mmCIF file with all atom_site columns, C-alpha atoms in Angstrom:
data_model
loop_
_atom_site.group_PDB
_atom_site.id
_atom_site.type_symbol
_atom_site.label_atom_id
_atom_site.label_alt_id
_atom_site.label_comp_id
_atom_site.label_asym_id
_atom_site.label_entity_id
_atom_site.label_seq_id
_atom_site.pdbx_PDB_ins_code
_atom_site.Cartn_x
_atom_site.Cartn_y
_atom_site.Cartn_z
_atom_site.occupancy
_atom_site.B_iso_or_equiv
_atom_site.pdbx_formal_charge
_atom_site.auth_seq_id
_atom_site.auth_comp_id
_atom_site.auth_asym_id
_atom_site.auth_atom_id
_atom_site.pdbx_PDB_model_num
ATOM 1   C CA . MET A 1 1   ? 76.273 -42.718 73.332 1.00 0.00 ? 10  MET A CA 1
ATOM 2   C CA . SER A 1 2   ? 73.242 -42.741 71.024 1.00 0.00 ? 11  SER A CA 1
ATOM 3   C CA . ARG A 1 3   ? 74.294 -41.067 67.835 1.00 0.00 ? 12  ARG A CA 1
ATOM 4   C CA . ILE A 1 4   ? 70.799 -41.584 66.246 1.00 0.00 ? 13  ILE A CA 1
ATOM 5   C CA . GLY A 1 5   ? 68.974 -40.168 69.309 1.00 0.00 ? 14  GLY A CA 1
ATOM 6   C CA . LYS A 1 6   ? 71.052 -37.022 69.263 1.00 0.00 ? 15  LYS A CA 1
ATOM 7   C CA . ASN A 1 7   ? 70.177 -36.094 65.685 1.00 0.00 ? 16  ASN A CA 1
ATOM 8   C CA . PRO A 1 8   ? 67.292 -33.694 65.454 1.00 0.00 ? 17  PRO A CA 1
ATOM 9   C CA . VAL A 1 9   ? 64.176 -34.557 63.421 1.00 0.00 ? 18  VAL A CA 1
ATOM 10  C CA . SER A 1 10  ? 62.953 -31.901 60.962 1.00 0.00 ? 19  SER A CA 1
ATOM 11  C CA . ILE A 1 11  ? 59.253 -31.538 60.435 1.00 0.00 ? 20  ILE A CA 1
ATOM 12  C CA . SER A 1 12  ? 58.455 -31.467 56.672 1.00 0.00 ? 21  SER A CA 1
ATOM 13  C CA . GLN A 1 13  ? 55.943 -29.127 54.960 1.00 0.00 ? 22  GLN A CA 1
ATOM 14  C CA . GLY A 1 14  ? 52.320 -30.031 55.573 1.00 0.00 ? 23  GLY A CA 1
ATOM 15  C CA . VAL A 1 15  ? 52.887 -32.143 58.647 1.00 0.00 ? 24  VAL A CA 1
ATOM 16  C CA . ASP A 1 16  ? 51.399 -31.375 62.087 1.00 0.00 ? 25  ASP A CA 1
ATOM 17  C CA . VAL A 1 17  ? 53.041 -32.809 65.146 1.00 0.00 ? 26  VAL A CA 1
ATOM 18  C CA . ASN A 1 18  ? 51.462 -32.695 68.651 1.00 0.00 ? 27  ASN A CA 1
ATOM 19  C CA . ILE A 1 19  ? 52.768 -33.961 71.895 1.00 0.00 ? 28  ILE A CA 1
ATOM 20  C CA . LYS A 1 20  ? 50.365 -34.617 74.880 1.00 0.00 ? 29  LYS A CA 1
ATOM 21  C CA . ASP A 1 21  ? 50.903 -36.829 77.877 1.00 0.00 ? 30  ASP A CA 1
ATOM 22  C CA . ASN A 1 22  ? 53.867 -38.801 76.484 1.00 0.00 ? 31  ASN A CA 1
ATOM 23  C CA . VAL A 1 23  ? 51.936 -39.467 73.139 1.00 0.00 ? 32  VAL A CA 1
ATOM 24  C CA . VAL A 1 24  ? 53.166 -37.999 69.814 1.00 0.00 ? 33  VAL A CA 1
ATOM 25  C CA . THR A 1 25  ? 50.552 -37.576 67.142 1.00 0.00 ? 34  THR A CA 1
ATOM 26  C CA . VAL A 1 26  ? 51.575 -36.910 63.591 1.00 0.00 ? 35  VAL A CA 1
ATOM 27  C CA . LYS A 1 27  ? 49.099 -35.754 60.915 1.00 0.00 ? 36  LYS A CA 1
ATOM 28  C CA . GLY A 1 28  ? 49.849 -35.348 57.247 1.00 0.00 ? 37  GLY A CA 1
ATOM 29  C CA . LYS A 1 29  ? 48.280 -35.610 53.743 1.00 0.00 ? 38  LYS A CA 1
ATOM 30  C CA . LEU A 1 30  ? 48.468 -39.432 53.740 1.00 0.00 ? 39  LEU A CA 1
ATOM 31  C CA . GLY A 1 31  ? 47.127 -40.163 57.306 1.00 0.00 ? 40  GLY A CA 1
ATOM 32  C CA . GLU A 1 32  ? 47.577 -39.894 61.031 1.00 0.00 ? 41  GLU A CA 1
ATOM 33  C CA . LEU A 1 33  ? 49.993 -41.922 63.346 1.00 0.00 ? 42  LEU A CA 1
ATOM 34  C CA . THR A 1 34  ? 50.372 -41.987 67.108 1.00 0.00 ? 43  THR A CA 1
ATOM 35  C CA . GLN A 1 35  ? 53.256 -43.299 69.212 1.00 0.00 ? 44  GLN A CA 1
ATOM 36  C CA . THR A 1 36  ? 53.610 -43.563 73.015 1.00 0.00 ? 45  THR A CA 1
ATOM 37  C CA . ILE A 1 37  ? 56.971 -42.312 74.221 1.00 0.00 ? 46  ILE A CA 1
ATOM 38  C CA . SER A 1 38  ? 58.832 -44.385 76.802 1.00 0.00 ? 47  SER A CA 1
ATOM 39  C CA . ASP A 1 39  ? 59.469 -43.129 80.322 1.00 0.00 ? 48  ASP A CA 1
ATOM 40  C CA . GLY A 1 40  ? 62.751 -41.210 80.702 1.00 0.00 ? 49  GLY A CA 1
ATOM 41  C CA . ILE A 1 41  ? 62.605 -39.722 77.244 1.00 0.00 ? 50  ILE A CA 1
ATOM 42  C CA . THR A 1 42  ? 61.430 -36.134 76.801 1.00 0.00 ? 51  THR A CA 1
ATOM 43  C CA . VAL A 1 43  ? 60.375 -34.688 73.331 1.00 0.00 ? 52  VAL A CA 1
ATOM 44  C CA . LYS A 1 44  ? 60.554 -30.945 72.467 1.00 0.00 ? 53  LYS A CA 1
ATOM 45  C CA . ILE A 1 45  ? 59.367 -29.104 69.350 1.00 0.00 ? 54  ILE A CA 1
ATOM 46  C CA . GLU A 1 46  ? 61.187 -25.843 68.530 1.00 0.00 ? 55  GLU A CA 1
ATOM 47  C CA . ASP A 1 47  ? 61.016 -23.968 65.186 1.00 0.00 ? 56  ASP A CA 1
ATOM 48  C CA . GLY A 1 48  ? 59.933 -27.079 63.167 1.00 0.00 ? 57  GLY A CA 1
ATOM 49  C CA . ILE A 1 49  ? 62.602 -29.279 64.712 1.00 0.00 ? 58  ILE A CA 1
ATOM 50  C CA . ILE A 1 50  ? 62.038 -32.147 67.132 1.00 0.00 ? 59  ILE A CA 1
ATOM 51  C CA . THR A 1 51  ? 64.718 -32.973 69.663 1.00 0.00 ? 60  THR A CA 1
ATOM 52  C CA . LEU A 1 52  ? 64.766 -35.873 72.129 1.00 0.00 ? 61  LEU A CA 1
ATOM 53  C CA . ASP A 1 53  ? 66.644 -35.995 75.546 1.00 0.00 ? 62  ASP A CA 1
ATOM 54  C CA . ARG A 1 54  ? 67.053 -38.944 77.893 1.00 0.00 ? 63  ARG A CA 1
ATOM 55  C CA . ALA A 1 55  ? 66.772 -38.756 81.745 1.00 0.00 ? 64  ALA A CA 1
ATOM 56  C CA . SER A 1 56  ? 69.927 -40.736 82.516 1.00 0.00 ? 65  SER A CA 1
ATOM 57  C CA . GLU A 1 57  ? 72.759 -42.621 80.900 1.00 0.00 ? 66  GLU A CA 1
ATOM 58  C CA . SER A 1 58  ? 71.375 -46.122 81.759 1.00 0.00 ? 67  SER A CA 1
ATOM 59  C CA . LYS A 1 59  ? 71.557 -48.753 79.037 1.00 0.00 ? 68  LYS A CA 1
ATOM 60  C CA . ASN A 1 60  ? 67.735 -48.873 78.681 1.00 0.00 ? 69  ASN A CA 1
ATOM 61  C CA . HIS A 1 61  ? 67.423 -45.077 78.327 1.00 0.00 ? 70  HIS A CA 1
ATOM 62  C CA . LYS A 1 62  ? 70.160 -45.036 75.674 1.00 0.00 ? 71  LYS A CA 1
ATOM 63  C CA . ALA A 1 63  ? 68.418 -47.702 73.699 1.00 0.00 ? 72  ALA A CA 1
ATOM 64  C CA . GLN A 1 64  ? 64.981 -46.026 73.954 1.00 0.00 ? 73  GLN A CA 1
ATOM 65  C CA . HIS A 1 65  ? 66.508 -42.617 72.972 1.00 0.00 ? 74  HIS A CA 1
ATOM 66  C CA . GLY A 1 66  ? 67.603 -43.908 69.536 1.00 0.00 ? 75  GLY A CA 1
ATOM 67  C CA . LEU A 1 67  ? 64.435 -45.998 69.030 1.00 0.00 ? 76  LEU A CA 1
ATOM 68  C CA . MET A 1 68  ? 61.916 -43.182 69.864 1.00 0.00 ? 77  MET A CA 1
ATOM 69  C CA . ARG A 1 69  ? 63.813 -40.845 67.460 1.00 0.00 ? 78  ARG A CA 1
ATOM 70  C CA . ALA A 1 70  ? 63.710 -43.310 64.622 1.00 0.00 ? 79  ALA A CA 1
ATOM 71  C CA . LEU A 1 71  ? 60.047 -44.024 65.183 1.00 0.00 ? 80  LEU A CA 1
ATOM 72  C CA . ILE A 1 72  ? 59.138 -40.368 65.110 1.00 0.00 ? 81  ILE A CA 1
ATOM 73  C CA . ASN A 1 73  ? 61.251 -39.805 61.945 1.00 0.00 ? 82  ASN A CA 1
ATOM 74  C CA . ASN A 1 74  ? 59.462 -42.840 60.240 1.00 0.00 ? 83  ASN A CA 1
ATOM 75  C CA . MET A 1 75  ? 56.105 -41.447 61.237 1.00 0.00 ? 84  MET A CA 1
ATOM 76  C CA . ILE A 1 76  ? 56.882 -38.005 59.798 1.00 0.00 ? 85  ILE A CA 1
ATOM 77  C CA . GLU A 1 77  ? 58.255 -39.484 56.530 1.00 0.00 ? 86  GLU A CA 1
ATOM 78  C CA . GLY A 1 78  ? 55.345 -41.830 56.268 1.00 0.00 ? 87  GLY A CA 1
ATOM 79  C CA . VAL A 1 79  ? 52.496 -39.288 56.522 1.00 0.00 ? 88  VAL A CA 1
ATOM 80  C CA . SER A 1 80  ? 54.306 -36.984 54.012 1.00 0.00 ? 89  SER A CA 1
ATOM 81  C CA . LYS A 1 81  ? 55.810 -39.446 51.427 1.00 0.00 ? 90  LYS A CA 1
ATOM 82  C CA . GLY A 1 82  ? 54.608 -42.948 52.329 1.00 0.00 ? 91  GLY A CA 1
ATOM 83  C CA . TRP A 1 83  ? 56.367 -46.296 52.421 1.00 0.00 ? 92  TRP A CA 1
ATOM 84  C CA . THR A 1 84  ? 56.424 -49.103 49.854 1.00 0.00 ? 93  THR A CA 1
ATOM 85  C CA . LYS A 1 85  ? 57.613 -52.714 49.704 1.00 0.00 ? 94  LYS A CA 1
ATOM 86  C CA . ASP A 1 86  ? 57.831 -54.811 46.609 1.00 0.00 ? 95  ASP A CA 1
ATOM 87  C CA . LEU A 1 87  ? 57.769 -58.682 46.667 1.00 0.00 ? 96  LEU A CA 1
ATOM 88  C CA . GLU A 1 88  ? 58.695 -60.928 43.768 1.00 0.00 ? 97  GLU A CA 1
ATOM 89  C CA . LEU A 1 89  ? 57.326 -64.419 43.334 1.00 0.00 ? 98  LEU A CA 1
ATOM 90  C CA . VAL A 1 90  ? 60.083 -66.674 41.874 1.00 0.00 ? 99  VAL A CA 1
ATOM 91  C CA . GLY A 1 91  ? 58.953 -70.124 40.703 1.00 0.00 ? 100 GLY A CA 1
ATOM 92  C CA . VAL A 1 92  ? 57.080 -71.942 37.975 1.00 0.00 ? 101 VAL A CA 1
ATOM 93  C CA . GLY A 1 93  ? 53.291 -71.455 38.413 1.00 0.00 ? 102 GLY A CA 1
ATOM 94  C CA . TYR A 1 94  ? 53.641 -68.976 41.239 1.00 0.00 ? 103 TYR A CA 1
ATOM 95  C CA . ARG A 1 95  ? 50.899 -66.332 40.678 1.00 0.00 ? 104 ARG A CA 1
ATOM 96  C CA . ALA A 1 96  ? 49.372 -63.395 42.603 1.00 0.00 ? 105 ALA A CA 1
ATOM 97  C CA . SER A 1 97  ? 46.163 -61.470 41.966 1.00 0.00 ? 106 SER A CA 1
ATOM 98  C CA . ASN A 1 98  ? 44.069 -59.074 44.107 1.00 0.00 ? 107 ASN A CA 1
ATOM 99  C CA . GLN A 1 99  ? 40.447 -58.095 44.270 1.00 0.00 ? 108 GLN A CA 1
ATOM 100 C CA . GLY A 1 100 ? 40.327 -54.980 46.358 1.00 0.00 ? 109 GLY A CA 1
ATOM 101 C CA . GLN A 1 101 ? 41.997 -55.784 49.648 1.00 0.00 ? 110 GLN A CA 1
ATOM 102 C CA . LYS A 1 102 ? 42.040 -59.593 49.136 1.00 0.00 ? 111 LYS A CA 1
ATOM 103 C CA . LEU A 1 103 ? 45.392 -61.002 47.901 1.00 0.00 ? 112 LEU A CA 1
ATOM 104 C CA . ASP A 1 104 ? 45.156 -64.380 46.113 1.00 0.00 ? 113 ASP A CA 1
ATOM 105 C CA . LEU A 1 105 ? 48.478 -66.275 46.097 1.00 0.00 ? 114 LEU A CA 1
ATOM 106 C CA . ALA A 1 106 ? 49.240 -69.502 44.139 1.00 0.00 ? 115 ALA A CA 1
ATOM 107 C CA . LEU A 1 107 ? 52.546 -70.725 45.683 1.00 0.00 ? 116 LEU A CA 1
ATOM 108 C CA . GLY A 1 108 ? 52.656 -74.393 44.809 1.00 0.00 ? 117 GLY A CA 1
ATOM 109 C CA . PHE A 1 109 ? 50.396 -75.625 47.556 1.00 0.00 ? 118 PHE A CA 1
ATOM 110 C CA . SER A 1 110 ? 47.225 -77.744 46.867 1.00 0.00 ? 119 SER A CA 1
ATOM 111 C CA . HIS A 1 111 ? 45.053 -74.565 47.595 1.00 0.00 ? 120 HIS A CA 1
ATOM 112 C CA . ASN A 1 112 ? 45.576 -70.904 46.928 1.00 0.00 ? 121 ASN A CA 1
ATOM 113 C CA . ILE A 1 113 ? 46.258 -68.690 49.868 1.00 0.00 ? 122 ILE A CA 1
ATOM 114 C CA . VAL A 1 114 ? 43.768 -65.750 50.293 1.00 0.00 ? 123 VAL A CA 1
ATOM 115 C CA . LEU A 1 115 ? 44.992 -62.992 52.598 1.00 0.00 ? 124 LEU A CA 1
ATOM 116 C CA . GLU A 1 116 ? 42.930 -60.139 53.706 1.00 0.00 ? 125 GLU A CA 1
ATOM 117 C CA . ILE A 1 117 ? 45.132 -56.965 53.704 1.00 0.00 ? 126 ILE A CA 1
ATOM 118 C CA . ALA A 1 118 ? 44.511 -54.145 56.203 1.00 0.00 ? 127 ALA A CA 1
ATOM 119 C CA . PRO A 1 119 ? 42.664 -51.122 54.704 1.00 0.00 ? 128 PRO A CA 1
ATOM 120 C CA . GLU A 1 120 ? 45.478 -48.651 55.455 1.00 0.00 ? 129 GLU A CA 1
ATOM 121 C CA . VAL A 1 121 ? 47.714 -50.599 53.010 1.00 0.00 ? 130 VAL A CA 1
ATOM 122 C CA . LYS A 1 122 ? 47.233 -50.333 49.210 1.00 0.00 ? 131 LYS A CA 1
ATOM 123 C CA . VAL A 1 123 ? 47.953 -53.550 47.437 1.00 0.00 ? 132 VAL A CA 1
ATOM 124 C CA . GLU A 1 124 ? 48.759 -53.924 43.676 1.00 0.00 ? 133 GLU A CA 1
ATOM 125 C CA . THR A 1 125 ? 49.829 -56.983 41.624 1.00 0.00 ? 134 THR A CA 1
ATOM 126 C CA . VAL A 1 126 ? 51.827 -56.763 38.418 1.00 0.00 ? 135 VAL A CA 1
ATOM 127 C CA . SER A 1 127 ? 51.999 -59.822 36.120 1.00 0.00 ? 136 SER A CA 1
ATOM 128 C CA . GLU A 1 128 ? 53.871 -59.449 32.831 1.00 0.00 ? 137 GLU A CA 1
ATOM 129 C CA . LYS A 1 129 ? 54.460 -62.342 30.451 1.00 0.00 ? 138 LYS A CA 1
ATOM 130 C CA . GLY A 1 130 ? 57.979 -63.669 30.813 1.00 0.00 ? 139 GLY A CA 1
ATOM 131 C CA . LYS A 1 131 ? 58.585 -61.948 34.047 1.00 0.00 ? 140 LYS A CA 1
ATOM 132 C CA . ASN A 1 132 ? 58.018 -62.930 37.759 1.00 0.00 ? 141 ASN A CA 1
ATOM 133 C CA . PRO A 1 133 ? 54.793 -61.617 39.325 1.00 0.00 ? 142 PRO A CA 1
ATOM 134 C CA . ILE A 1 134 ? 55.321 -58.641 41.670 1.00 0.00 ? 143 ILE A CA 1
ATOM 135 C CA . ILE A 1 135 ? 53.237 -57.504 44.712 1.00 0.00 ? 144 ILE A CA 1
ATOM 136 C CA . LYS A 1 136 ? 53.454 -53.845 45.541 1.00 0.00 ? 145 LYS A CA 1
ATOM 137 C CA . LEU A 1 137 ? 52.434 -52.797 49.045 1.00 0.00 ? 146 LEU A CA 1
ATOM 138 C CA . SER A 1 138 ? 52.274 -49.040 49.997 1.00 0.00 ? 147 SER A CA 1
ATOM 139 C CA . SER A 1 139 ? 51.065 -47.221 53.089 1.00 0.00 ? 148 SER A CA 1
ATOM 140 C CA . PHE A 1 140 ? 51.894 -44.365 55.536 1.00 0.00 ? 149 PHE A CA 1
ATOM 141 C CA . ASP A 1 141 ? 52.632 -46.780 58.318 1.00 0.00 ? 150 ASP A CA 1
ATOM 142 C CA . LYS A 1 142 ? 56.154 -48.350 57.926 1.00 0.00 ? 151 LYS A CA 1
ATOM 143 C CA . GLN A 1 143 ? 55.565 -50.945 60.591 1.00 0.00 ? 152 GLN A CA 1
ATOM 144 C CA . LEU A 1 144 ? 52.347 -52.175 59.055 1.00 0.00 ? 153 LEU A CA 1
ATOM 145 C CA . VAL A 1 145 ? 53.846 -52.525 55.517 1.00 0.00 ? 154 VAL A CA 1
ATOM 146 C CA . GLY A 1 146 ? 56.838 -54.398 56.836 1.00 0.00 ? 155 GLY A CA 1
ATOM 147 C CA . GLN A 1 147 ? 54.619 -56.752 58.904 1.00 0.00 ? 156 GLN A CA 1
ATOM 148 C CA . ILE A 1 148 ? 52.371 -57.570 55.990 1.00 0.00 ? 157 ILE A CA 1
ATOM 149 C CA . ALA A 1 149 ? 55.316 -58.043 53.668 1.00 0.00 ? 158 ALA A CA 1
ATOM 150 C CA . ALA A 1 150 ? 56.986 -60.355 56.122 1.00 0.00 ? 159 ALA A CA 1
ATOM 151 C CA . LYS A 1 151 ? 53.734 -62.314 56.516 1.00 0.00 ? 160 LYS A CA 1
ATOM 152 C CA . ILE A 1 152 ? 53.470 -62.803 52.648 1.00 0.00 ? 161 ILE A CA 1
ATOM 153 C CA . ARG A 1 153 ? 57.161 -63.835 52.507 1.00 0.00 ? 162 ARG A CA 1
ATOM 154 C CA . SER A 1 154 ? 56.626 -66.454 55.343 1.00 0.00 ? 163 SER A CA 1
ATOM 155 C CA . PHE A 1 155 ? 54.188 -68.402 53.237 1.00 0.00 ? 164 PHE A CA 1
ATOM 156 C CA . ARG A 1 156 ? 57.031 -69.497 50.936 1.00 0.00 ? 165 ARG A CA 1
ATOM 157 C CA . ALA A 1 157 ? 60.468 -68.149 51.939 1.00 0.00 ? 166 ALA A CA 1
ATOM 158 C CA . PRO A 1 158 ? 63.097 -68.469 49.235 1.00 0.00 ? 167 PRO A CA 1
ATOM 159 C CA . GLU A 1 159 ? 65.030 -71.729 49.323 1.00 0.00 ? 168 GLU A CA 1
ATOM 160 C CA . PRO A 1 160 ? 68.859 -71.624 48.969 1.00 0.00 ? 169 PRO A CA 1
ATOM 161 C CA . TYR A 1 161 ? 69.263 -74.055 46.002 1.00 0.00 ? 170 TYR A CA 1
ATOM 162 C CA . LYS A 1 162 ? 67.122 -72.663 43.166 1.00 0.00 ? 171 LYS A CA 1
ATOM 163 C CA . GLY A 1 163 ? 65.918 -69.479 44.942 1.00 0.00 ? 172 GLY A CA 1
ATOM 164 C CA . LYS A 1 164 ? 62.278 -70.304 44.573 1.00 0.00 ? 173 LYS A CA 1
ATOM 165 C CA . GLY A 1 165 ? 59.728 -68.605 46.786 1.00 0.00 ? 174 GLY A CA 1
ATOM 166 C CA . VAL A 1 166 ? 58.662 -65.071 47.766 1.00 0.00 ? 175 VAL A CA 1
ATOM 167 C CA . LYS A 1 167 ? 61.485 -62.524 48.010 1.00 0.00 ? 176 LYS A CA 1
ATOM 168 C CA . PHE A 1 168 ? 61.814 -58.788 48.356 1.00 0.00 ? 177 PHE A CA 1
ATOM 169 C CA . VAL A 1 169 ? 62.769 -57.014 45.122 1.00 0.00 ? 178 VAL A CA 1
ATOM 170 C CA . GLY A 1 170 ? 66.505 -56.444 45.247 1.00 0.00 ? 179 GLY A CA 1
ATOM 171 C CA . GLU A 1 171 ? 67.069 -58.970 48.023 1.00 0.00 ? 180 GLU A CA 1
ATOM 172 C CA . LEU A 1 172 ? 70.357 -60.907 47.617 1.00 0.00 ? 181 LEU A CA 1
ATOM 173 C CA . LEU A 1 173 ? 69.873 -64.541 48.362 1.00 0.00 ? 182 LEU A CA 1
ATOM 174 C CA . ARG A 1 174 ? 72.734 -66.813 49.619 1.00 0.00 ? 183 ARG A CA 1
ATOM 175 C CA . ARG A 1 175 ? 72.849 -69.607 47.233 1.00 0.00 ? 184 ARG A CA 1
ATOM 176 C CA . LYS A 1 176 ? 74.184 -73.076 47.861 1.00 0.00 ? 185 LYS A CA 1
ATOM 177 C CA . ALA A 1 177 ? 75.838 -75.487 45.393 1.00 0.00 ? 186 ALA A CA 1
ATOM 178 C CA . GLY A 1 178 ? 73.817 -78.718 44.925 1.00 0.00 ? 187 GLY A CA 1
ATOM 179 C CA . LYS A 1 179 ? 75.132 -82.202 45.078 1.00 0.00 ? 188 LYS A CA 1
ATOM 180 C CA . SER A 1 180 ? 78.045 -82.923 42.665 1.00 0.00 ? 189 SER A CA 1
ATOM 181 C CA . ALA A 1 181 ? 77.625 -86.182 40.701 1.00 0.00 ? 190 ALA A CA 1
#
């Protein structure tokens, strides 16, 4: 039983949802997103509420039922409020700066890493004296923000002994004890 799939999705104020040929299009003040709906899932809009039904009780249809509901909900929330991810650089000499959509990272390698960020994502870097640099990513597309944040984190993932590396703000790292002398 898909508990998530059975929950209705309410359409917030200022959001326009259209369904045509198994493609859901969501428009809002921040942007426009489209998603293709899987076979066996039907989407209905009634009185500002979206409901999803599945064709059968097969394992694949149950999985797709919850997934499609979550994706539509994330699209509606994204075009109305937006999504943000904050990354923190922990380590001596680790720096981040941006010029427009180019993110320049100094992560302890011989050369800086320059990453071109997609135009749909707004990037901002905050560097205060005595605090770790923070990279703020925001967009209306949750999948794109998460993908870019994961890409930045993969350049220098946090290591378990000192915790140095790129981590999400608020992420709890599992630390290890070092060698005992």
